[in-house]
Tab-separated table of C-alpha atoms in Angstrom:
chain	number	residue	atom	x	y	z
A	16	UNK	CA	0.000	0.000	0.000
A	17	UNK	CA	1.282	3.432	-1.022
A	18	UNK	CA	1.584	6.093	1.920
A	19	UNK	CA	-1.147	7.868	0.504
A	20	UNK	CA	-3.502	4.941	0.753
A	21	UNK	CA	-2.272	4.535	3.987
A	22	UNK	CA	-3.017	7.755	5.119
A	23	UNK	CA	-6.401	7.915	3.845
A	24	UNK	CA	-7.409	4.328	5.127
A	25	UNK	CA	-6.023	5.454	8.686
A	26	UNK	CA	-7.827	8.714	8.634
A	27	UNK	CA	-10.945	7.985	6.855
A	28	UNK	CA	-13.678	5.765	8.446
A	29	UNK	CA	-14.123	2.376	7.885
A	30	UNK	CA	-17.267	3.091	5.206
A	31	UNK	CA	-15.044	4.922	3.028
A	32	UNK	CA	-12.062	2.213	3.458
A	33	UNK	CA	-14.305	-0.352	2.319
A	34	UNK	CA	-15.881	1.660	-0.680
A	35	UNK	CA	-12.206	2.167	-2.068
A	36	UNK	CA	-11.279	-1.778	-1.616
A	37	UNK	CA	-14.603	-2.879	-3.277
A	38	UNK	CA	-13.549	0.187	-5.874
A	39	UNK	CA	-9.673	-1.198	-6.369
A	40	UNK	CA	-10.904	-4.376	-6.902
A	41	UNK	CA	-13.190	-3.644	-9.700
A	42	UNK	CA	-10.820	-0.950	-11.410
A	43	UNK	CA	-7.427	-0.677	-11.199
A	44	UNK	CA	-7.486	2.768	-13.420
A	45	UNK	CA	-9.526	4.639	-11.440
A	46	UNK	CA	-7.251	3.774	-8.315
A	47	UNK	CA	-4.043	4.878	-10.167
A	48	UNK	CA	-5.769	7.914	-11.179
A	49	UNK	CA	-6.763	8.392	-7.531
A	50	UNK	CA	-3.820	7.838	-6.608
A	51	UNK	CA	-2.513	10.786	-8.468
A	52	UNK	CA	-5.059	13.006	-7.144
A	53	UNK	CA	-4.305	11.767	-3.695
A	54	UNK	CA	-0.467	12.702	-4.646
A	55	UNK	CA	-1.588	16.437	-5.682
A	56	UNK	CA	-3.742	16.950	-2.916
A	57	UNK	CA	-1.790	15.875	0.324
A	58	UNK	CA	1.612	14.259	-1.292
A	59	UNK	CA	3.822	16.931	-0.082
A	60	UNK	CA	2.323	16.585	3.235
A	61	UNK	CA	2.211	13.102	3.459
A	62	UNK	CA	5.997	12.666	2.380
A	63	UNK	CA	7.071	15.685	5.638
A	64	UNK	CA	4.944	13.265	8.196
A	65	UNK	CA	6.313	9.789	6.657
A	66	UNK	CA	9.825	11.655	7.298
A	67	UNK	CA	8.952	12.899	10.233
A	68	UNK	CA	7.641	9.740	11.118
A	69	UNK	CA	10.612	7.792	10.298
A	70	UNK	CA	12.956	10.221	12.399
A	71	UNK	CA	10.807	9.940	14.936
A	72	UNK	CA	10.919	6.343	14.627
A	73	UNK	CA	14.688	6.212	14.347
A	74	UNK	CA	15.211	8.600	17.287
A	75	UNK	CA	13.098	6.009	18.901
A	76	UNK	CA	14.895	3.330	18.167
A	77	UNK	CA	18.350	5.164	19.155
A	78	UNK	CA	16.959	6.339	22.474
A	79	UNK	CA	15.819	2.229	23.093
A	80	UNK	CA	18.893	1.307	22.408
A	81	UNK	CA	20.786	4.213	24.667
A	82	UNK	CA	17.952	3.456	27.460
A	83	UNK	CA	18.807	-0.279	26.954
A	84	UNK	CA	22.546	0.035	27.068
A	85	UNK	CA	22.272	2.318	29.799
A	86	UNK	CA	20.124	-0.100	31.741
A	87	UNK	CA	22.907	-2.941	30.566
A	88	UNK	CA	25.552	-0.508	32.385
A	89	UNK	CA	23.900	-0.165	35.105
A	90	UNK	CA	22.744	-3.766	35.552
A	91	UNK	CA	26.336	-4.520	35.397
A	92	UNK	CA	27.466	-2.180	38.005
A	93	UNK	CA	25.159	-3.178	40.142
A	94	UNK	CA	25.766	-6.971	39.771
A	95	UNK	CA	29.466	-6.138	40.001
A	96	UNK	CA	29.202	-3.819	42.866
A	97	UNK	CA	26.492	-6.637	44.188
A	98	UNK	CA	29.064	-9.613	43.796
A	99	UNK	CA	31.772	-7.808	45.109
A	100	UNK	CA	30.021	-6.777	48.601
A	101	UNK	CA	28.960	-10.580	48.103
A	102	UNK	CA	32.157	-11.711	47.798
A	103	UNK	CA	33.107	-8.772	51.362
A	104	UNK	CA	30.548	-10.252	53.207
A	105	UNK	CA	31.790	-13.823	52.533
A	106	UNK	CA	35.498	-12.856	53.307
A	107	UNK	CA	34.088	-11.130	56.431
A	108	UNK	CA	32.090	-14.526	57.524
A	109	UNK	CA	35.248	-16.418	56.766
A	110	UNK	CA	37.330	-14.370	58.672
A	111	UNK	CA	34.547	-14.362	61.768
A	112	UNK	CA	34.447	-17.984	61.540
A	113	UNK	CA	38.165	-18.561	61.813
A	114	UNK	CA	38.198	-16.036	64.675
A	115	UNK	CA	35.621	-18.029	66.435
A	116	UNK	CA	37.018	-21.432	65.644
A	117	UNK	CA	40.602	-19.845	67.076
A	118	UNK	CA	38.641	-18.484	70.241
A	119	UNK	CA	36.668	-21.482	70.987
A	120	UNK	CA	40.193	-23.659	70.247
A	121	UNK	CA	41.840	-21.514	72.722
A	122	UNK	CA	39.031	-21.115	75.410
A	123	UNK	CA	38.695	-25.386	75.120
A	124	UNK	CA	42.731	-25.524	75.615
A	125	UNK	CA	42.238	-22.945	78.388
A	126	UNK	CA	39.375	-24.972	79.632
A	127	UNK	CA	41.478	-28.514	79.654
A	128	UNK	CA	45.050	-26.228	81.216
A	129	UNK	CA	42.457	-25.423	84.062
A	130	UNK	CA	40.829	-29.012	84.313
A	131	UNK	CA	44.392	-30.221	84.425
A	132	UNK	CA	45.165	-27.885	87.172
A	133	UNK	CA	42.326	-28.552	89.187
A	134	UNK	CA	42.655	-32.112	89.107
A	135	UNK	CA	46.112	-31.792	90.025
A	136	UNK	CA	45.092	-29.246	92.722
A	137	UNK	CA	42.671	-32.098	94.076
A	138	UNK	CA	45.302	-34.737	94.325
A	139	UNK	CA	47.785	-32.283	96.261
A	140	UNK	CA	44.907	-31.445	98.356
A	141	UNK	CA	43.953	-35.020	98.967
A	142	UNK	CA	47.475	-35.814	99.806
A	143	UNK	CA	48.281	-33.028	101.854
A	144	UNK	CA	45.015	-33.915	103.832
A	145	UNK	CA	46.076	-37.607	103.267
A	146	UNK	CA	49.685	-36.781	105.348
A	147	UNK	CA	48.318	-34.524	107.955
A	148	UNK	CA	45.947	-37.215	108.918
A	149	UNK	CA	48.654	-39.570	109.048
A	150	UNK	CA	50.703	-37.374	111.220
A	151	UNK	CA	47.499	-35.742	113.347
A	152	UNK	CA	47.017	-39.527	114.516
A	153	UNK	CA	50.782	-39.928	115.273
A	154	UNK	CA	51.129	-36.838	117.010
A	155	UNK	CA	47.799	-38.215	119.092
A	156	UNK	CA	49.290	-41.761	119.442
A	157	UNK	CA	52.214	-40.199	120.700
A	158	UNK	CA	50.506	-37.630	123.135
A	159	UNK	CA	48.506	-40.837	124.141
A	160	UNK	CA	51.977	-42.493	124.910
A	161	UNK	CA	53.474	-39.491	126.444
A	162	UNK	CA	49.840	-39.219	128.484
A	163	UNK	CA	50.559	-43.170	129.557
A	164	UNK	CA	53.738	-42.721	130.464
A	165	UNK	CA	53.083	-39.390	132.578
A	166	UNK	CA	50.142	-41.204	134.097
A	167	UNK	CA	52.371	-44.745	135.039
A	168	UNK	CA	55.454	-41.780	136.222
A	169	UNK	CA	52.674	-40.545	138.741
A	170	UNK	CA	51.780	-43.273	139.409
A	171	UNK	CA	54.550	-44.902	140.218
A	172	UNK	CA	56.066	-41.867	141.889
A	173	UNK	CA	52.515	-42.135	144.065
A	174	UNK	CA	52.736	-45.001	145.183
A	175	UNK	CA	56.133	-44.796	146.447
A	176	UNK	CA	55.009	-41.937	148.091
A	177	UNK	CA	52.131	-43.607	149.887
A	178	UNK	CA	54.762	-46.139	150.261
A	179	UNK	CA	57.127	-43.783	152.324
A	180	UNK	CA	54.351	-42.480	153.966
A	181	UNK	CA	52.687	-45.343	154.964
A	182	UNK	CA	56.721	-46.669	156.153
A	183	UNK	CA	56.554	-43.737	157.950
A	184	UNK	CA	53.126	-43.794	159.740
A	185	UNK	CA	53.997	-47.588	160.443
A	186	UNK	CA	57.269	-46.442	161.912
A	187	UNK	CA	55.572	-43.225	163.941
A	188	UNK	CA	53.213	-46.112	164.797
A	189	UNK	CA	55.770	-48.184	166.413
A	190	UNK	CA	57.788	-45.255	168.302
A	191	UNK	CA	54.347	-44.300	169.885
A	192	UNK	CA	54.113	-48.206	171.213
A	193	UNK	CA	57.748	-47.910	172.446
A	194	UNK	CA	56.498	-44.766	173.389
A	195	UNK	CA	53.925	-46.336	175.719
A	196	UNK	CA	55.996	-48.276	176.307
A	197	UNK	CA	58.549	-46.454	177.927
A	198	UNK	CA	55.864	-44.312	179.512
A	199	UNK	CA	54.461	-47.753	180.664
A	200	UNK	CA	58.121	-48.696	181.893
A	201	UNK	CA	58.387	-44.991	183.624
A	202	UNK	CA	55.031	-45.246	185.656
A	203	UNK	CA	56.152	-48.100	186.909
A	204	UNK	CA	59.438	-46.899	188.248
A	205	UNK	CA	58.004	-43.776	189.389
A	206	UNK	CA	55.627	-46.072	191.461
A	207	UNK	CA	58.481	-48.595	192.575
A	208	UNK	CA	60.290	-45.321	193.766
A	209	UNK	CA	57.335	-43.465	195.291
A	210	UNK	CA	56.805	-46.381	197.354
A	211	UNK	CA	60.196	-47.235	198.063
């Protein structure tokens, strides 16, 4: 179809569309010579909006394809600039997680230095409380033995004290009967020289 035509059957209603089909169809003169008035009438015109048109269309087309390429740039940046705080993020993690794993390696070495040291604590305690047991009970058995011994010493020192004593009281006793007896002995002079 011939701008023209085009311009007519897009600016024309439908009615007059179909008149000029049924009208091409039956003569193919009358269309060329319509087609010639057409061209007087509006051909200058038509050709200025089919150019303008078609720069229109082109600038169209050029601004798609800067919109599109500037949407491709961008895209990219930000899928770059995306991948590479990504790709931070992961070296961050990585670096966290060997922190951690370093931490919780030294806090479980820490942990098993102090276990170590407590158990060892415990056995030094148990033996130190272990020994002075040992030696509290000697130093009792031997205060016992010491006590023993102090109480046979006494003992032994009191009876030989009740021993000299009672020596003594049975020697007092006997100088009081050769006491009396002398006294007994004395009366009996005194009387054998009273009466004599």
């Amino acid at each position: 179809m011939n701008p023209p035509e085009e311009y007519i059957n897009n600016n024309f209603p439908e009615q007059y569309q179909d008149i000029n089909k049924s009208n091409n169809n039956s003569n193919v003169n009358a269309i060329n010579s319509l087609d010639k008035v057409r061209d007087i009438l509006v051909g200058n015109q038509m050709r200025e909006v089919e150019k303008k048109f078609t720069r229109l269309e082109e600038r169209l087309v050029k601004e798609s394809a800067n919109v599109r390429d500037e949407t491709k740039k961008r895209l990219d940046a930000l899928e770059a600039y995306i991948k590479k705080e990504v790709e931070s993020l992961t070296e961050q993690l990585r670096i966290e997680q060997l922190e951690r794993d370093a931490i919780v390696k030294t806090l479980a070495e820490e942990q098993k230095n102090i276990t170590s040291s407590l158990e060892k604590k415990v056995t030094q305690f148990n033996e130190q409380t272990t020994n002075s047991q040992r030696e509290l009970r000697e130093q009792i058995l031997n205060q016992s033995k010491n006590l023993q011994d102090e109480i046979r010493q006494k003992y032994e020192e009191i009876l030989v004290l009740l021993e000299r004593e009672a020596k003594e009281l049975r020697r007092d006793q006997t100088d009081r009967s050769h006491l009396a007896a002398l006294f007994s002995e004395l009366a009996i002079r005194l009387n054998y020289d009273t009466k004599s």
